[in-house]
């Protein structure tokens, strides 16, 4: 993880980080691998002096964005959770989608996921899994490149054409020998996703898993999210999974106000 969050592209005069940059860099010091940090670690990961980090951490703690436990270690505070709950692509979307995700899980007892796009990444906002489901490197809040996952392919295929072309022309990270890293192949794959309405990602993240995903639309027909099911590659029956995923995606879309008869 970089010292400053990816969103902090602007700095003050002369390229000096602004007060906002420094404040956000403190929050960006926390991630899934570093959910608890002492002041020294925050200073180091944020790229700030210890004095500056101490001042900013104090302000964030007083406001509730950070919490300090008895050992002096800091954690993300509940105030940020309260703010995040207002995000229309976060908890609000999750609450609407959850009944349909639960139905899909009950029908399959496999990994069920809901994700949105954030820049060049897919971000998972819900995940349901059973004990016997195939292991996946996914958790709520996790990020993966768009081209390497089923939900990512569904979102990329139905996204802005200019962004899609820029993404295809960029560097495509590889995770297994099956990850799509050829731009021409990715373009063909995305065209197929748009034609069929579903995306299939086969062993792109791990060599034992396959995912089937479908887009979730809002009232105006735009794609706001994607839902997927992840199963063991060896037992995957794609023709059986496709209708189930489509039903879940269509149900969520209707709940968001989408009317397919108007499409």
PDB file of C-alpha atoms in Angstrom:
ATOM      1  CA  UNK A   1       0.000   0.000   0.000  1.00  0.00           C
ATOM      2  CA  UNK A   2       1.258   3.482  -0.821  1.00  0.00           C
ATOM      3  CA  UNK A   3       1.759   6.119   1.806  1.00  0.00           C
ATOM      4  CA  UNK A   4      -1.006   8.293   0.373  1.00  0.00           C
ATOM      5  CA  UNK A   5      -4.387   6.981  -0.802  1.00  0.00           C
ATOM      6  CA  UNK A   6      -4.798   6.679  -4.535  1.00  0.00           C
ATOM      7  CA  UNK A   7      -7.390   9.453  -4.572  1.00  0.00           C
ATOM      8  CA  UNK A   8      -4.845  11.999  -3.371  1.00  0.00           C
ATOM      9  CA  UNK A   9      -3.467  13.020  -6.708  1.00  0.00           C
ATOM     10  CA  UNK A  10      -3.435  16.767  -5.966  1.00  0.00           C
ATOM     11  CA  UNK A  11      -1.011  18.592  -3.723  1.00  0.00           C
ATOM     12  CA  UNK A  12      -0.463  22.153  -2.691  1.00  0.00           C
ATOM     13  CA  UNK A  13       1.729  24.762  -4.326  1.00  0.00           C
ATOM     14  CA  UNK A  14       5.102  23.351  -5.279  1.00  0.00           C
ATOM     15  CA  UNK A  15       3.916  19.765  -4.907  1.00  0.00           C
ATOM     16  CA  UNK A  16       3.766  19.982  -1.101  1.00  0.00           C
ATOM     17  CA  UNK A  17       1.003  17.796   0.390  1.00  0.00           C
ATOM     18  CA  UNK A  18      -1.942  19.809   1.671  1.00  0.00           C
ATOM     19  CA  UNK A  19      -3.464  19.490   5.136  1.00  0.00           C
ATOM     20  CA  UNK A  20      -6.204  17.370   3.583  1.00  0.00           C
ATOM     21  CA  UNK A  21      -3.610  15.107   1.959  1.00  0.00           C
ATOM     22  CA  UNK A  22      -1.903  14.553   5.301  1.00  0.00           C
ATOM     23  CA  UNK A  23      -5.158  13.902   7.130  1.00  0.00           C
ATOM     24  CA  UNK A  24      -6.313  11.360   4.576  1.00  0.00           C
ATOM     25  CA  UNK A  25      -2.901   9.707   4.520  1.00  0.00           C
ATOM     26  CA  UNK A  26      -3.403   8.856   8.195  1.00  0.00           C
ATOM     27  CA  UNK A  27      -6.667   7.072   7.403  1.00  0.00           C
ATOM     28  CA  UNK A  28      -5.086   5.382   4.383  1.00  0.00           C
ATOM     29  CA  UNK A  29      -2.423   3.894   6.661  1.00  0.00           C
ATOM     30  CA  UNK A  30      -5.069   1.377   7.769  1.00  0.00           C
ATOM     31  CA  UNK A  31      -6.036  -1.532   5.523  1.00  0.00           C
ATOM     32  CA  UNK A  32      -7.085  -5.174   5.823  1.00  0.00           C
ATOM     33  CA  UNK A  33      -3.507  -6.250   6.514  1.00  0.00           C
ATOM     34  CA  UNK A  34      -2.998  -3.425   9.021  1.00  0.00           C
ATOM     35  CA  UNK A  35      -6.276  -2.881  10.913  1.00  0.00           C
ATOM     36  CA  UNK A  36      -4.510  -1.865  14.134  1.00  0.00           C
ATOM     37  CA  UNK A  37      -1.520   0.478  14.268  1.00  0.00           C
ATOM     38  CA  UNK A  38       0.535   2.248  16.905  1.00  0.00           C
ATOM     39  CA  UNK A  39       1.387   5.914  16.418  1.00  0.00           C
ATOM     40  CA  UNK A  40       4.878   5.124  15.118  1.00  0.00           C
ATOM     41  CA  UNK A  41       3.479   2.776  12.474  1.00  0.00           C
ATOM     42  CA  UNK A  42       0.897   5.348  11.405  1.00  0.00           C
ATOM     43  CA  UNK A  43       3.645   7.936  11.047  1.00  0.00           C
ATOM     44  CA  UNK A  44       5.764   5.607   8.947  1.00  0.00           C
ATOM     45  CA  UNK A  45       2.982   4.301   6.699  1.00  0.00           C
ATOM     46  CA  UNK A  46       1.510   7.777   6.162  1.00  0.00           C
ATOM     47  CA  UNK A  47       4.904   9.291   5.390  1.00  0.00           C
ATOM     48  CA  UNK A  48       4.545  11.899   8.126  1.00  0.00           C
ATOM     49  CA  UNK A  49       6.720  13.109  10.949  1.00  0.00           C
ATOM     50  CA  UNK A  50       5.845  11.705  14.353  1.00  0.00           C
ATOM     51  CA  UNK A  51       4.802  15.169  15.563  1.00  0.00           C
ATOM     52  CA  UNK A  52       2.435  15.703  12.615  1.00  0.00           C
ATOM     53  CA  UNK A  53       1.018  12.198  12.906  1.00  0.00           C
ATOM     54  CA  UNK A  54       0.420  12.692  16.644  1.00  0.00           C
ATOM     55  CA  UNK A  55      -1.502  15.913  16.005  1.00  0.00           C
ATOM     56  CA  UNK A  56      -3.646  14.466  13.208  1.00  0.00           C
ATOM     57  CA  UNK A  57      -4.324  11.202  15.007  1.00  0.00           C
ATOM     58  CA  UNK A  58      -5.440  13.170  18.034  1.00  0.00           C
ATOM     59  CA  UNK A  59      -7.888  15.191  15.968  1.00  0.00           C
ATOM     60  CA  UNK A  60      -9.252  12.111  14.215  1.00  0.00           C
ATOM     61  CA  UNK A  61      -9.631  10.272  17.516  1.00  0.00           C
ATOM     62  CA  UNK A  62     -11.485  13.180  19.105  1.00  0.00           C
ATOM     63  CA  UNK A  63     -13.860  13.273  16.122  1.00  0.00           C
ATOM     64  CA  UNK A  64     -14.411   9.497  16.224  1.00  0.00           C
ATOM     65  CA  UNK A  65     -12.704   8.494  12.982  1.00  0.00           C
ATOM     66  CA  UNK A  66     -10.108   6.585  15.015  1.00  0.00           C
ATOM     67  CA  UNK A  67     -10.313   4.792  18.353  1.00  0.00           C
ATOM     68  CA  UNK A  68      -7.465   4.090  20.785  1.00  0.00           C
ATOM     69  CA  UNK A  69      -7.514   0.924  22.884  1.00  0.00           C
ATOM     70  CA  UNK A  70      -6.028   0.378  26.336  1.00  0.00           C
ATOM     71  CA  UNK A  71      -2.682  -0.670  24.887  1.00  0.00           C
ATOM     72  CA  UNK A  72      -2.346   2.565  22.921  1.00  0.00           C
ATOM     73  CA  UNK A  73      -3.061   0.978  19.541  1.00  0.00           C
ATOM     74  CA  UNK A  74      -5.379   2.748  17.110  1.00  0.00           C
ATOM     75  CA  UNK A  75      -8.260   1.272  15.102  1.00  0.00           C
ATOM     76  CA  UNK A  76     -10.728   2.743  12.608  1.00  0.00           C
ATOM     77  CA  UNK A  77     -13.584   4.309  14.568  1.00  0.00           C
ATOM     78  CA  UNK A  78     -17.317   3.775  14.353  1.00  0.00           C
ATOM     79  CA  UNK A  79     -17.854   7.337  13.156  1.00  0.00           C
ATOM     80  CA  UNK A  80     -16.437   6.333   9.777  1.00  0.00           C
ATOM     81  CA  UNK A  81     -18.791   3.340   9.685  1.00  0.00           C
ATOM     82  CA  UNK A  82     -21.725   5.679  10.278  1.00  0.00           C
ATOM     83  CA  UNK A  83     -20.612   7.889   7.386  1.00  0.00           C
ATOM     84  CA  UNK A  84     -19.911   4.922   5.112  1.00  0.00           C
ATOM     85  CA  UNK A  85     -23.424   3.598   5.746  1.00  0.00           C
ATOM     86  CA  UNK A  86     -24.753   6.566   3.763  1.00  0.00           C
ATOM     87  CA  UNK A  87     -22.909   5.568   0.579  1.00  0.00           C
ATOM     88  CA  UNK A  88     -25.496   4.514  -2.039  1.00  0.00           C
ATOM     89  CA  UNK A  89     -23.075   1.924  -3.462  1.00  0.00           C
ATOM     90  CA  UNK A  90     -22.233   0.545  -0.024  1.00  0.00           C
ATOM     91  CA  UNK A  91     -24.541  -0.548   2.761  1.00  0.00           C
ATOM     92  CA  UNK A  92     -27.653   0.828   1.087  1.00  0.00           C
ATOM     93  CA  UNK A  93     -27.086  -1.323  -1.989  1.00  0.00           C
ATOM     94  CA  UNK A  94     -26.097  -4.271   0.190  1.00  0.00           C
ATOM     95  CA  UNK A  95     -29.350  -4.084   2.163  1.00  0.00           C
ATOM     96  CA  UNK A  96     -31.434  -4.088  -1.002  1.00  0.00           C
ATOM     97  CA  UNK A  97     -29.453  -6.958  -2.533  1.00  0.00           C
ATOM     98  CA  UNK A  98     -29.079  -9.164   0.524  1.00  0.00           C
ATOM     99  CA  UNK A  99     -32.389 -11.096   0.234  1.00  0.00           C
ATOM    100  CA  UNK A 100     -31.563 -12.059  -3.353  1.00  0.00           C
ATOM    101  CA  UNK A 101     -27.999 -13.000  -2.430  1.00  0.00           C
ATOM    102  CA  UNK A 102     -29.331 -15.182   0.378  1.00  0.00           C
ATOM    103  CA  UNK A 103     -31.724 -16.907  -2.029  1.00  0.00           C
ATOM    104  CA  UNK A 104     -28.834 -17.605  -4.397  1.00  0.00           C
ATOM    105  CA  UNK A 105     -26.750 -18.973  -1.550  1.00  0.00           C
ATOM    106  CA  UNK A 106     -29.568 -21.207  -0.267  1.00  0.00           C
ATOM    107  CA  UNK A 107     -30.035 -22.608  -3.761  1.00  0.00           C
ATOM    108  CA  UNK A 108     -26.354 -23.432  -4.213  1.00  0.00           C
ATOM    109  CA  UNK A 109     -24.501 -23.261  -0.868  1.00  0.00           C
ATOM    110  CA  UNK A 110     -21.564 -21.790  -2.770  1.00  0.00           C
ATOM    111  CA  UNK A 111     -19.763 -18.455  -2.470  1.00  0.00           C
ATOM    112  CA  UNK A 112     -22.053 -15.576  -3.416  1.00  0.00           C
ATOM    113  CA  UNK A 113     -20.650 -12.089  -3.938  1.00  0.00           C
ATOM    114  CA  UNK A 114     -21.798  -8.553  -4.649  1.00  0.00           C
ATOM    115  CA  UNK A 115     -19.309  -5.995  -5.955  1.00  0.00           C
ATOM    116  CA  UNK A 116     -19.028  -2.494  -7.392  1.00  0.00           C
ATOM    117  CA  UNK A 117     -16.371  -0.787  -9.493  1.00  0.00           C
ATOM    118  CA  UNK A 118     -13.986   1.747  -8.010  1.00  0.00           C
ATOM    119  CA  UNK A 119     -11.592   3.039 -10.626  1.00  0.00           C
ATOM    120  CA  UNK A 120      -9.714   0.086 -12.131  1.00  0.00           C
ATOM    121  CA  UNK A 121     -10.685  -2.244  -9.293  1.00  0.00           C
ATOM    122  CA  UNK A 122     -13.664  -4.241  -8.235  1.00  0.00           C
ATOM    123  CA  UNK A 123     -14.600  -3.796  -4.566  1.00  0.00           C
ATOM    124  CA  UNK A 124     -16.631  -6.449  -2.767  1.00  0.00           C
ATOM    125  CA  UNK A 125     -19.422  -5.073  -0.583  1.00  0.00           C
ATOM    126  CA  UNK A 126     -21.029  -8.394   0.390  1.00  0.00           C
ATOM    127  CA  UNK A 127     -19.965 -12.023   0.522  1.00  0.00           C
ATOM    128  CA  UNK A 128     -21.853 -15.122   1.653  1.00  0.00           C
ATOM    129  CA  UNK A 129     -20.034 -18.425   2.039  1.00  0.00           C
ATOM    130  CA  UNK A 130     -20.534 -21.881   3.499  1.00  0.00           C
ATOM    131  CA  UNK A 131     -18.086 -24.244   5.163  1.00  0.00           C
ATOM    132  CA  UNK A 132     -17.904 -26.544   2.156  1.00  0.00           C
ATOM    133  CA  UNK A 133     -17.621 -23.771  -0.437  1.00  0.00           C
ATOM    134  CA  UNK A 134     -14.383 -23.405  -2.373  1.00  0.00           C
ATOM    135  CA  UNK A 135     -11.845 -21.157  -0.663  1.00  0.00           C
ATOM    136  CA  UNK A 136     -11.586 -17.684  -2.170  1.00  0.00           C
ATOM    137  CA  UNK A 137      -9.322 -14.698  -1.534  1.00  0.00           C
ATOM    138  CA  UNK A 138     -12.312 -12.454  -0.932  1.00  0.00           C
ATOM    139  CA  UNK A 139     -13.671 -10.471   1.985  1.00  0.00           C
ATOM    140  CA  UNK A 140     -15.902  -7.435   2.270  1.00  0.00           C
ATOM    141  CA  UNK A 141     -13.837  -4.457   1.193  1.00  0.00           C
ATOM    142  CA  UNK A 142     -11.343  -6.521  -0.796  1.00  0.00           C
ATOM    143  CA  UNK A 143     -10.111  -5.222  -4.146  1.00  0.00           C
ATOM    144  CA  UNK A 144      -9.064  -7.047  -7.306  1.00  0.00           C
ATOM    145  CA  UNK A 145      -8.328  -5.838 -10.837  1.00  0.00           C
ATOM    146  CA  UNK A 146     -11.423  -5.790 -13.017  1.00  0.00           C
ATOM    147  CA  UNK A 147     -10.183  -8.227 -15.661  1.00  0.00           C
ATOM    148  CA  UNK A 148      -9.393 -11.048 -13.231  1.00  0.00           C
ATOM    149  CA  UNK A 149     -12.815 -11.711 -11.687  1.00  0.00           C
ATOM    150  CA  UNK A 150     -16.294 -12.532 -12.900  1.00  0.00           C
ATOM    151  CA  UNK A 151     -17.874  -9.475 -11.281  1.00  0.00           C
ATOM    152  CA  UNK A 152     -15.049  -7.335 -12.642  1.00  0.00           C
ATOM    153  CA  UNK A 153     -15.577  -8.586 -16.188  1.00  0.00           C
ATOM    154  CA  UNK A 154     -19.315  -7.901 -15.908  1.00  0.00           C
ATOM    155  CA  UNK A 155     -18.682  -4.348 -14.680  1.00  0.00           C
ATOM    156  CA  UNK A 156     -15.957  -3.622 -17.204  1.00  0.00           C
ATOM    157  CA  UNK A 157     -17.970  -4.977 -20.124  1.00  0.00           C
ATOM    158  CA  UNK A 158     -20.907  -2.692 -19.360  1.00  0.00           C
ATOM    159  CA  UNK A 159     -18.884   0.357 -18.386  1.00  0.00           C
ATOM    160  CA  UNK A 160     -17.912   3.464 -20.299  1.00  0.00           C
ATOM    161  CA  UNK A 161     -16.402   2.475 -23.670  1.00  0.00           C
ATOM    162  CA  UNK A 162     -13.511   4.941 -23.366  1.00  0.00           C
ATOM    163  CA  UNK A 163     -12.599   3.665 -19.925  1.00  0.00           C
ATOM    164  CA  UNK A 164     -12.920   0.077 -21.136  1.00  0.00           C
ATOM    165  CA  UNK A 165     -10.518   0.667 -24.013  1.00  0.00           C
ATOM    166  CA  UNK A 166      -8.027   2.476 -21.778  1.00  0.00           C
ATOM    167  CA  UNK A 167      -8.179  -0.418 -19.315  1.00  0.00           C
ATOM    168  CA  UNK A 168      -7.616  -3.025 -22.023  1.00  0.00           C
ATOM    169  CA  UNK A 169      -4.627  -1.076 -23.318  1.00  0.00           C
ATOM    170  CA  UNK A 170      -3.049  -0.864 -19.873  1.00  0.00           C
ATOM    171  CA  UNK A 171      -1.042  -3.370 -17.868  1.00  0.00           C
ATOM    172  CA  UNK A 172      -3.053  -6.502 -17.026  1.00  0.00           C
ATOM    173  CA  UNK A 173      -1.845  -8.147 -13.827  1.00  0.00           C
ATOM    174  CA  UNK A 174      -1.456 -11.934 -13.820  1.00  0.00           C
ATOM    175  CA  UNK A 175      -2.302 -14.224 -10.884  1.00  0.00           C
ATOM    176  CA  UNK A 176      -2.389 -17.664 -12.498  1.00  0.00           C
ATOM    177  CA  UNK A 177      -1.496 -19.058 -15.942  1.00  0.00           C
ATOM    178  CA  UNK A 178      -5.195 -18.625 -16.787  1.00  0.00           C
ATOM    179  CA  UNK A 179      -5.446 -14.906 -16.034  1.00  0.00           C
ATOM    180  CA  UNK A 180      -6.330 -12.857 -19.112  1.00  0.00           C
ATOM    181  CA  UNK A 181      -3.313 -10.680 -19.878  1.00  0.00           C
ATOM    182  CA  UNK A 182      -3.681 -10.241 -23.636  1.00  0.00           C
ATOM    183  CA  UNK A 183      -5.586  -7.053 -24.561  1.00  0.00           C
ATOM    184  CA  UNK A 184      -7.112  -8.574 -27.706  1.00  0.00           C
ATOM    185  CA  UNK A 185      -8.376 -11.576 -25.785  1.00  0.00           C
ATOM    186  CA  UNK A 186      -9.813  -9.318 -23.072  1.00  0.00           C
ATOM    187  CA  UNK A 187     -11.666  -7.270 -25.664  1.00  0.00           C
ATOM    188  CA  UNK A 188     -13.163 -10.446 -27.144  1.00  0.00           C
ATOM    189  CA  UNK A 189     -14.132 -11.659 -23.684  1.00  0.00           C
ATOM    190  CA  UNK A 190     -15.868  -8.385 -22.855  1.00  0.00           C
ATOM    191  CA  UNK A 191     -17.757  -8.431 -26.151  1.00  0.00           C
ATOM    192  CA  UNK A 192     -18.995 -11.915 -25.287  1.00  0.00           C
ATOM    193  CA  UNK A 193     -20.107 -10.714 -21.856  1.00  0.00           C
ATOM    194  CA  UNK A 194     -22.165  -7.947 -23.451  1.00  0.00           C
ATOM    195  CA  UNK A 195     -23.662 -10.418 -25.924  1.00  0.00           C
ATOM    196  CA  UNK A 196     -24.660 -13.067 -23.380  1.00  0.00           C
ATOM    197  CA  UNK A 197     -25.299 -10.910 -20.327  1.00  0.00           C
ATOM    198  CA  UNK A 198     -23.058 -13.058 -18.106  1.00  0.00           C
ATOM    199  CA  UNK A 199     -19.340 -13.249 -17.379  1.00  0.00           C
ATOM    200  CA  UNK A 200     -17.385 -16.406 -16.658  1.00  0.00           C
ATOM    201  CA  UNK A 201     -13.987 -16.119 -14.990  1.00  0.00           C
ATOM    202  CA  UNK A 202     -12.190 -19.463 -15.016  1.00  0.00           C
ATOM    203  CA  UNK A 203      -9.227 -19.937 -12.630  1.00  0.00           C
ATOM    204  CA  UNK A 204      -8.041 -16.368 -13.013  1.00  0.00           C
ATOM    205  CA  UNK A 205      -7.360 -15.675  -9.319  1.00  0.00           C
ATOM    206  CA  UNK A 206      -6.811 -19.222  -8.066  1.00  0.00           C
ATOM    207  CA  UNK A 207      -6.481 -22.404 -10.094  1.00  0.00           C
ATOM    208  CA  UNK A 208      -9.330 -24.187  -8.317  1.00  0.00           C
ATOM    209  CA  UNK A 209     -12.188 -21.692  -8.707  1.00  0.00           C
ATOM    210  CA  UNK A 210     -14.593 -20.535 -11.402  1.00  0.00           C
ATOM    211  CA  UNK A 211     -17.066 -17.677 -11.114  1.00  0.00           C
ATOM    212  CA  UNK A 212     -20.193 -16.744 -13.022  1.00  0.00           C
ATOM    213  CA  UNK A 213     -21.386 -13.135 -12.758  1.00  0.00           C
ATOM    214  CA  UNK A 214     -24.181 -10.926 -14.045  1.00  0.00           C
ATOM    215  CA  UNK A 215     -24.661  -7.137 -13.991  1.00  0.00           C
ATOM    216  CA  UNK A 216     -27.010  -5.324 -11.642  1.00  0.00           C
ATOM    217  CA  UNK A 217     -28.810  -2.351 -13.174  1.00  0.00           C
ATOM    218  CA  UNK A 218     -30.397   0.752 -11.703  1.00  0.00           C
ATOM    219  CA  UNK A 219     -33.625   2.472 -12.731  1.00  0.00           C
ATOM    220  CA  UNK A 220     -31.973   4.205 -15.687  1.00  0.00           C
ATOM    221  CA  UNK A 221     -30.516   0.957 -16.985  1.00  0.00           C
ATOM    222  CA  UNK A 222     -26.907   1.694 -16.070  1.00  0.00           C
ATOM    223  CA  UNK A 223     -24.860  -1.041 -14.416  1.00  0.00           C
ATOM    224  CA  UNK A 224     -24.130  -0.196 -10.777  1.00  0.00           C
ATOM    225  CA  UNK A 225     -22.906  -3.550  -9.454  1.00  0.00           C
ATOM    226  CA  UNK A 226     -22.472  -7.212 -10.280  1.00  0.00           C
ATOM    227  CA  UNK A 227     -23.424 -10.409  -8.497  1.00  0.00           C
ATOM    228  CA  UNK A 228     -21.539 -13.670  -8.830  1.00  0.00           C
ATOM    229  CA  UNK A 229     -21.257 -17.213  -7.605  1.00  0.00           C
ATOM    230  CA  UNK A 230     -17.879 -18.912  -7.175  1.00  0.00           C
ATOM    231  CA  UNK A 231     -17.618 -22.694  -7.368  1.00  0.00           C
ATOM    232  CA  UNK A 232     -14.847 -25.304  -7.596  1.00  0.00           C
ATOM    233  CA  UNK A 233     -13.513 -25.423 -11.139  1.00  0.00           C
ATOM    234  CA  UNK A 234     -13.568 -29.231 -11.195  1.00  0.00           C
ATOM    235  CA  UNK A 235     -17.308 -29.379 -10.413  1.00  0.00           C
ATOM    236  CA  UNK A 236     -18.457 -26.291 -12.283  1.00  0.00           C
ATOM    237  CA  UNK A 237     -21.648 -26.660 -14.307  1.00  0.00           C
ATOM    238  CA  UNK A 238     -21.828 -23.275 -15.986  1.00  0.00           C
ATOM    239  CA  UNK A 239     -25.132 -23.882 -17.857  1.00  0.00           C
ATOM    240  CA  UNK A 240     -26.783 -24.603 -14.506  1.00  0.00           C
ATOM    241  CA  UNK A 241     -25.226 -21.636 -12.720  1.00  0.00           C
ATOM    242  CA  UNK A 242     -26.003 -19.015 -15.349  1.00  0.00           C
ATOM    243  CA  UNK A 243     -29.819 -18.953 -14.855  1.00  0.00           C
ATOM    244  CA  UNK A 244     -29.464 -18.796 -11.064  1.00  0.00           C
ATOM    245  CA  UNK A 245     -27.071 -15.841 -11.208  1.00  0.00           C
ATOM    246  CA  UNK A 246     -29.227 -14.074 -13.791  1.00  0.00           C
ATOM    247  CA  UNK A 247     -32.313 -14.432 -11.580  1.00  0.00           C
ATOM    248  CA  UNK A 248     -30.468 -12.948  -8.599  1.00  0.00           C
ATOM    249  CA  UNK A 249     -29.080 -10.040 -10.640  1.00  0.00           C
ATOM    250  CA  UNK A 250     -32.461  -9.356 -12.211  1.00  0.00           C
ATOM    251  CA  UNK A 251     -34.168  -9.425  -8.806  1.00  0.00           C
ATOM    252  CA  UNK A 252     -31.742  -6.890  -7.366  1.00  0.00           C
ATOM    253  CA  UNK A 253     -32.095  -4.733 -10.469  1.00  0.00           C
ATOM    254  CA  UNK A 254     -35.887  -4.705 -10.153  1.00  0.00           C
ATOM    255  CA  UNK A 255     -35.570  -3.775  -6.489  1.00  0.00           C
ATOM    256  CA  UNK A 256     -33.420  -0.829  -7.593  1.00  0.00           C
ATOM    257  CA  UNK A 257     -36.177   0.308  -9.964  1.00  0.00           C
ATOM    258  CA  UNK A 258     -35.039  -1.243 -13.234  1.00  0.00           C
ATOM    259  CA  UNK A 259     -37.852  -2.313 -15.544  1.00  0.00           C
ATOM    260  CA  UNK A 260     -36.575  -4.759 -18.202  1.00  0.00           C
ATOM    261  CA  UNK A 261     -39.615  -4.160 -20.386  1.00  0.00           C
ATOM    262  CA  UNK A 262     -38.376  -0.594 -20.879  1.00  0.00           C
ATOM    263  CA  UNK A 263     -34.893  -1.694 -21.866  1.00  0.00           C
TER     264      UNK A 263
END
